[in-house]
Coordinates of C-alpha atoms in Angstrom, one line a residue:
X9 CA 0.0 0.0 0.0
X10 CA 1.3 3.4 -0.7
X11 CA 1.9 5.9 1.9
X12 CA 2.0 9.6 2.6
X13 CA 4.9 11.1 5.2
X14 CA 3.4 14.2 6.9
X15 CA 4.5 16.7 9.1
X16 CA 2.5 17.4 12.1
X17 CA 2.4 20.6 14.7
X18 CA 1.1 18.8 17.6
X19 CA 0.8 22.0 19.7
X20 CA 2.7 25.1 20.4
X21 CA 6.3 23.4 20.4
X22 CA 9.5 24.5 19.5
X23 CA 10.4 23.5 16.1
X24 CA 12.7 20.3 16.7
X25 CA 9.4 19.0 18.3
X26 CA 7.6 18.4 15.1
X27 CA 6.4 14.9 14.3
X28 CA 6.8 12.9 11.4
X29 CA 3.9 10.8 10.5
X30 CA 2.6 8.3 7.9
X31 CA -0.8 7.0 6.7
X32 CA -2.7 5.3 3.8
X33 CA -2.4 7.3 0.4
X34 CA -5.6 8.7 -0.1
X35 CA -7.8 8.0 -3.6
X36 CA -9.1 11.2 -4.9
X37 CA -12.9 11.9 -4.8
X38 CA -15.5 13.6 -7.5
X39 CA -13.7 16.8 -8.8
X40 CA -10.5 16.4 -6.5
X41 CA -7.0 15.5 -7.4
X42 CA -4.3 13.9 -5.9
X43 CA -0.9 15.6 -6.0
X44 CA 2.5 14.6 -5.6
X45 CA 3.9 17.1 -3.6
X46 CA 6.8 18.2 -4.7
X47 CA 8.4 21.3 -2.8
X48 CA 6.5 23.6 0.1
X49 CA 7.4 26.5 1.5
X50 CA 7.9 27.9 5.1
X51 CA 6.1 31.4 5.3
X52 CA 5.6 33.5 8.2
X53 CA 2.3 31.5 8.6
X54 CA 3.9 28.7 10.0
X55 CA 5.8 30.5 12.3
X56 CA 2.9 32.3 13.7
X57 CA 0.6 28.8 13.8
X58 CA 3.6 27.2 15.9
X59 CA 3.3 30.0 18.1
X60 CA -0.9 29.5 18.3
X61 CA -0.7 33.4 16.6
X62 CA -2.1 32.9 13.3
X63 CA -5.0 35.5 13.6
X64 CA -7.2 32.2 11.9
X65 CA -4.9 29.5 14.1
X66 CA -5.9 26.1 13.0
X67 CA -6.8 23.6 15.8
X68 CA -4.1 21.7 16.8
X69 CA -2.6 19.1 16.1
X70 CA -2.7 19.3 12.6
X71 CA -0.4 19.3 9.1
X72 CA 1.3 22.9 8.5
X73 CA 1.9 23.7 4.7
X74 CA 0.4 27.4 3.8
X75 CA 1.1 26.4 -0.5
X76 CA 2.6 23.4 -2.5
X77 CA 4.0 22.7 -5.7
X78 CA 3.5 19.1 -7.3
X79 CA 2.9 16.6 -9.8
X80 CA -0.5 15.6 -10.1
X81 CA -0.9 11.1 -9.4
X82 CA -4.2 10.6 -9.9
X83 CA -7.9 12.8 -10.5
X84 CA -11.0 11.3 -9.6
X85 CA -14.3 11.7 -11.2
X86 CA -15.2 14.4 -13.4
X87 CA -11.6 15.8 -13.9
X88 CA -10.3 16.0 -16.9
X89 CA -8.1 12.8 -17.2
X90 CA -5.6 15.1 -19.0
X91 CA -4.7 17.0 -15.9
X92 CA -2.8 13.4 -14.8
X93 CA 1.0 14.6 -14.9
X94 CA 0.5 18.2 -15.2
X95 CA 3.0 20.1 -12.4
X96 CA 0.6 22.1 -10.5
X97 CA 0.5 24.6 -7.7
X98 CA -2.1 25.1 -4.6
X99 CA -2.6 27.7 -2.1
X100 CA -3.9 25.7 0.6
X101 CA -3.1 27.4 4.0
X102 CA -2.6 23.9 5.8
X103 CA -1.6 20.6 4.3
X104 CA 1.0 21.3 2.3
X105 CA 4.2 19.8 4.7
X106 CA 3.0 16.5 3.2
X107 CA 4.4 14.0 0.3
X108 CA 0.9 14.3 -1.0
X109 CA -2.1 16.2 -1.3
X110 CA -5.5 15.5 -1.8
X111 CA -7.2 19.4 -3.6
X112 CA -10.1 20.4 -5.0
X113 CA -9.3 20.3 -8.9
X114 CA -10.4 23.6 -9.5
X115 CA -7.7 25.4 -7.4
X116 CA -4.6 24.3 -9.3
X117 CA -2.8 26.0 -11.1
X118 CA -0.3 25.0 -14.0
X119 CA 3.3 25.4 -13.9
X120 CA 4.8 26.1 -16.9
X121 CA 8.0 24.3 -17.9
X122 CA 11.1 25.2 -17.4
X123 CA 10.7 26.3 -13.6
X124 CA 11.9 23.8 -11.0
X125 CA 9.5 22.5 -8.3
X126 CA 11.6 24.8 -5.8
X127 CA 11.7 28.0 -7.8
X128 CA 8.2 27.6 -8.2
X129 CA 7.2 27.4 -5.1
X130 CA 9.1 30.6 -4.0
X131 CA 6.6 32.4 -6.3
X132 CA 3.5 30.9 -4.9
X133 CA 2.0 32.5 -1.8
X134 CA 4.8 35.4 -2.7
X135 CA 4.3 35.8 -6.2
X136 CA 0.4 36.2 -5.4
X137 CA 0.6 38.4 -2.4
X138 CA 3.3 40.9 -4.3
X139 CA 1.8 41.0 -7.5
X140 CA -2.0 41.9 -5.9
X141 CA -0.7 44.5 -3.9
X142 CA 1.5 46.0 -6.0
X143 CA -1.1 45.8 -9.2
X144 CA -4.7 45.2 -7.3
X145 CA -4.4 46.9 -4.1
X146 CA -2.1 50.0 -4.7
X147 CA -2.2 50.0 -8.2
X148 CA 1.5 51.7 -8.5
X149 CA 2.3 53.3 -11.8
X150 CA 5.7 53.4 -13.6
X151 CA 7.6 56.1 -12.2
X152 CA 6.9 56.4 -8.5
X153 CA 8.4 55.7 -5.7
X154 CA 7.3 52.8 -3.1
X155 CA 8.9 51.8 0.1
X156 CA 8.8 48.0 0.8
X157 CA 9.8 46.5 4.5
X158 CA 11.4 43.5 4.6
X159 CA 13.0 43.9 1.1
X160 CA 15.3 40.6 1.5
X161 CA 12.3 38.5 2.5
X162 CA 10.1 35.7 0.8
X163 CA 7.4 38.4 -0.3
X164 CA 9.6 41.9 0.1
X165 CA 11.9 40.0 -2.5
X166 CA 9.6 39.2 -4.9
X167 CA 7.7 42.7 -4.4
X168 CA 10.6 44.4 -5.2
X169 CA 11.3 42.5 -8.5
X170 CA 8.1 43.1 -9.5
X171 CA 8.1 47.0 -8.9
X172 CA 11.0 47.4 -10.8
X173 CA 10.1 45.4 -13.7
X174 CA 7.2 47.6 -13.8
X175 CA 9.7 50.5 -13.6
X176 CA 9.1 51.8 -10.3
X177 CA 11.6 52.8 -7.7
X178 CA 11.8 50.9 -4.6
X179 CA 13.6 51.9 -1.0
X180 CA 13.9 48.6 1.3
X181 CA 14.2 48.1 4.5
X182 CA 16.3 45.1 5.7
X183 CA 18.8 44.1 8.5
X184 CA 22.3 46.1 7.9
X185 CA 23.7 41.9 6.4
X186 CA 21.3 41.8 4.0
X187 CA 21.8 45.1 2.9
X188 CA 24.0 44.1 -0.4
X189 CA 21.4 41.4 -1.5
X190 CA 18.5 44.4 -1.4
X191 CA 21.1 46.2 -3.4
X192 CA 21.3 43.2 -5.4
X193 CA 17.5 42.8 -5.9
X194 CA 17.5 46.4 -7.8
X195 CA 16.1 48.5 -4.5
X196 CA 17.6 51.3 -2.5
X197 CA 18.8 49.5 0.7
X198 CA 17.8 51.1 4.6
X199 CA 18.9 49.9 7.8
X200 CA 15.3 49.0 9.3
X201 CA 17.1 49.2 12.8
X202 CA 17.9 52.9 12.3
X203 CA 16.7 55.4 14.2
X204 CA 16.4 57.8 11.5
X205 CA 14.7 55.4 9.0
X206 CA 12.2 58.1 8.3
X207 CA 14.4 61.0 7.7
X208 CA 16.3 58.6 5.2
X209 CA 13.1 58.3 3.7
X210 CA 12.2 61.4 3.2
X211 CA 15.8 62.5 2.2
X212 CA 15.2 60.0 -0.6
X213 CA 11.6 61.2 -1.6
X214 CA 11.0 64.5 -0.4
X215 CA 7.2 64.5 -1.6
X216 CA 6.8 61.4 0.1
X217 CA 6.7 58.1 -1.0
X218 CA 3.4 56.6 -3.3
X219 CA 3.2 53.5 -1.3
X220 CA 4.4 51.4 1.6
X221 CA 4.3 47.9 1.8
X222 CA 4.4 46.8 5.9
X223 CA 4.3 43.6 6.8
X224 CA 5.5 44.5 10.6
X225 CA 2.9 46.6 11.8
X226 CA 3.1 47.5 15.9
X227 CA 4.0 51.2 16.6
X228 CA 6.1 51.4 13.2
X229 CA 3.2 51.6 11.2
X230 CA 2.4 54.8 12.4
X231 CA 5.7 56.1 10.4
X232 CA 4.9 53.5 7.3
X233 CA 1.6 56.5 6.8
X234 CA 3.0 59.3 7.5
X235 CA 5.6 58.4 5.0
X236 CA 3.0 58.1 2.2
X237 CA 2.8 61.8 -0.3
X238 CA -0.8 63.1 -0.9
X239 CA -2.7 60.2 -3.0
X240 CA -0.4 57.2 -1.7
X241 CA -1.2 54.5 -0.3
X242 CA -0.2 51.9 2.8
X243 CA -0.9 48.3 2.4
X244 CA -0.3 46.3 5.8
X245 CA 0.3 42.6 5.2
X246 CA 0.8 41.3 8.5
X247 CA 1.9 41.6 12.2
X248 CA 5.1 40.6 12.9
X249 CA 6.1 42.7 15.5
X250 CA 3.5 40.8 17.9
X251 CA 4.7 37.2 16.7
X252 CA 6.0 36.5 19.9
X253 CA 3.5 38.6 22.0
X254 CA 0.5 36.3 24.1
X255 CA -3.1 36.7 24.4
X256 CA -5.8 36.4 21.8
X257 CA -4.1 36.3 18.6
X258 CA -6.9 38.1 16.9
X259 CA -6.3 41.5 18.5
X260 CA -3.3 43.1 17.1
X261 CA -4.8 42.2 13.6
X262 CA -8.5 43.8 14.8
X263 CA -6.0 46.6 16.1
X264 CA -4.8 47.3 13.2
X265 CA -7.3 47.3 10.6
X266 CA -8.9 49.9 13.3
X267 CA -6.3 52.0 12.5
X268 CA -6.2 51.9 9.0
X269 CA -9.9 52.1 8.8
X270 CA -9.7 55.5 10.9
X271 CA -6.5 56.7 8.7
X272 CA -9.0 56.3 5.6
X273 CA -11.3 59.0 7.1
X274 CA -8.6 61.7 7.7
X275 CA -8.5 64.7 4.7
X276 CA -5.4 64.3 3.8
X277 CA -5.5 62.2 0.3
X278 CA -3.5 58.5 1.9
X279 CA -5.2 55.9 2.2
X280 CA -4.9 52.4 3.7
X281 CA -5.9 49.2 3.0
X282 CA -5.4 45.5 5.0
X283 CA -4.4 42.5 2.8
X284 CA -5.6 39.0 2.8
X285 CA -4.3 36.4 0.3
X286 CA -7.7 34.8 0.9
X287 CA -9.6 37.8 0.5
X288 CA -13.3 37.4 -1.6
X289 CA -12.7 33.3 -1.1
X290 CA -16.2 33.2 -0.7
X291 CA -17.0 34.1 -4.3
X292 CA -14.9 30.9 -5.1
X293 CA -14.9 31.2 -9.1
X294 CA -14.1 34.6 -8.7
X295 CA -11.4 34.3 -6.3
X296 CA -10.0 31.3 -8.2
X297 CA -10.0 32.9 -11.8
X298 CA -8.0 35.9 -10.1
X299 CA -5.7 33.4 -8.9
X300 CA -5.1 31.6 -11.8
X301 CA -4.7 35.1 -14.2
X302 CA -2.3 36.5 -11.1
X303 CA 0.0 33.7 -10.4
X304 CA 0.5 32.9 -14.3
X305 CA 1.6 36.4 -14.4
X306 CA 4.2 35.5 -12.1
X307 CA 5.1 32.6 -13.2
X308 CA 5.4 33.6 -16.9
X309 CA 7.5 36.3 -15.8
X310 CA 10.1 33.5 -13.6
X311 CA 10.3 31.6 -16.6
X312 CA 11.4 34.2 -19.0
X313 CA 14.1 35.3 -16.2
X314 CA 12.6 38.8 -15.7
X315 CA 11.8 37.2 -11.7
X316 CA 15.0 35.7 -9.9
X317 CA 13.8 32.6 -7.7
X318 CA 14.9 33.6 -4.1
X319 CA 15.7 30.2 -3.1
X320 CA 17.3 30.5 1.0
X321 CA 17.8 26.5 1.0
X322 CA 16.3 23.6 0.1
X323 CA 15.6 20.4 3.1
X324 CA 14.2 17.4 2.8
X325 CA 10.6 17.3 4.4
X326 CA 11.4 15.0 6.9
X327 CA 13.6 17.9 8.3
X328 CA 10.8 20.6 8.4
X329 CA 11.8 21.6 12.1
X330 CA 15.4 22.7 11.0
X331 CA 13.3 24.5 8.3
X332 CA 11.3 26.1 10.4
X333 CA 14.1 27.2 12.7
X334 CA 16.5 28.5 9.9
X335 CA 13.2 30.7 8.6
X336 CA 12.6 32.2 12.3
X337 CA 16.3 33.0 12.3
X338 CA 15.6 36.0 10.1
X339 CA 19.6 35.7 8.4
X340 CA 18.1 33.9 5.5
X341 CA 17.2 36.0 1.8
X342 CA 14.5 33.9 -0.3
X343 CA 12.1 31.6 1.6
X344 CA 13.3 27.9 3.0
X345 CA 11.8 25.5 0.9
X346 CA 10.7 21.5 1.7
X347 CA 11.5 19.1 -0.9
X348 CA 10.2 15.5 -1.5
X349 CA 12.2 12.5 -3.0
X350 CA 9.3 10.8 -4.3
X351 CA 12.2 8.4 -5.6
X352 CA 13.2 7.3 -1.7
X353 CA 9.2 8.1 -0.1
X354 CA 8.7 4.9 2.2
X355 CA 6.0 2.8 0.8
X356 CA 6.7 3.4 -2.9

């Protein structure tokens, strides 16, 4: 019998205290498809869920994996037999830390050749989150000037390949050791850590910058709109700055909307706006056709070379918690991606 070898968070552990576990491969169902998982990422999701901080924390224990890229094995009925063998990706939230996965046929989306499982994959959840806020959400025109935090990051990467393919100048923020690979990327690197972050800001754009791209939030994001010039926009992503705070995880994300909801009231011509990859799920063909149109931008764009993969290292699933602990390390450029040996995978 085949088997699947899963990753499990069995509470709120420290990394090294993930579990390994197998089970029965599963036979896909009416309009599902199995998939051969082939390389997953470690977002800032995961880190949060370990922590029981994901503002929408899944109940423990279960199978972490916020997006996958894979081969599909089998589809069951009323698929289109011709999807059998196509390299797909999912945004799936959990499941993906797995050597398969059983998805809805609907939400995959085809690879294009040419791209490795691994470079793919850095594009997924990134690709979809930069390219929708920079093109959806801000809508940033050639010629301005954005600032992006977290330049050397899984999305701040990404984002800032995407702005300046679309010939806008980007400022990002990173640690002072990753300030040669923002450099690198095409941006104008700043010191996060220093205490005059906003004077170099202004210094750089007088006027003020068109757009800000935050995924920290906490007191900071106080300087992220001020920052903006008259008709820009802020787009918070996230809340790191609380990752390791307790209490109700919900809170600093209600906090924060609060604030940007207020900010959108003031007369001064910035606005704000909170984004969700999972946004306007509930109009599912809607959501999914967005999906598919926005990520094959992406990944047409990786495979003609105009996006640089930002690979930080590739381990073998069955070392997910050395994963996870070189992503929370925050020394890393890219995102840290899983891979599966289907060649080796017990029980085939």
């Amino acid at each position: 019998m085949a088997t699947t070898t899963e990753i499990v968070l069995p509470g709120i552990v420290e990394p090294e205290q993930l579990l390994v576990r197998r089970r029965p491969t599963p036979a896909p169902g009416p309009g599902q498809a199995l998939v051969a998982v082939e390389a997953s990422g470690v977002s800032f999701a995961e880190q949060q869920m370990r922590r029981g901080r994901y503002f929408a924390q899944p109940a423990f224990p279960f199978v972490p994996g916020y997006d996958l890229v894979g081969t599909v094995a089998a589809v069951g009925p009323g698929v289109d037999p011709a999807l059998a063998g196509r390299r797909v990706a999912a945004l799936t939230k959990v499941g993906g830390w797995s050597s398969t996965a059983l998805l809805d046929a609907a939400d995959l989306v085809p690879v294009p050749e040419g791209i490795t499982p691994s470079e793919a994959e850095t594009v997924v959840v990134n690709g979809i989150t930069a390219w929708q806020m920079l093109h959806r959400v801000a809508k940033v025109r050639p010629g301005a000037t954005i600032l992006v935090h977290g330049a050397n990051g899984g999305v701040g990467s990404t984002l800032v390949q995407l702005a300046r393919h679309a010939g806008i100048r980007v400022l990002g923020t990173s640690s002072a050791r990753n300030r040669t690979a923002v450099s690198d990327l095409g941006a104008i690197p700043l010191d996060y850590a220093a205490a005059d972050l906003p004077a170099q800001v202004r210094a750089l754009a007088p006027a003020g910058v068109d757009a800000v791209f935050d995924h920290v939030g906490g007191p900071g994001i106080v300087d992220s709109f001020r920052l903006l010039a008259r008709g820009g926009t802020l787009v918070a992503y996230g809340s790191a700055s609380t990752r390791d705070d307790k209490g109700n995880p919900l809170l600093p994300v209600v906090a924060l909307a609060a604030r940007l909801t207020v900010w959108n009231y003031l007369p001064n011509g910035r606005s704000a706006a909170f984004y969700n990859v999972w946004g306007g799920r509930r109009r599912k063909q809607v959501f999914r056709a967005r999906l598919r149109e926005d990520l094959g931008q992406v990944f047409t764009l990786l495979a003609q070379g105009v996006l640089t993969a930002q690979v930080a290292a590739e381990l073998p699933l069955e070392r997910a918690g050395e994963a996870l602990r070189l992503a929370e390390s925050r020394t890393v450029v890219g995102k840290v991606v899983l891979v599966v040996d289907h060649g080796t995978e017990p029980g085939r």
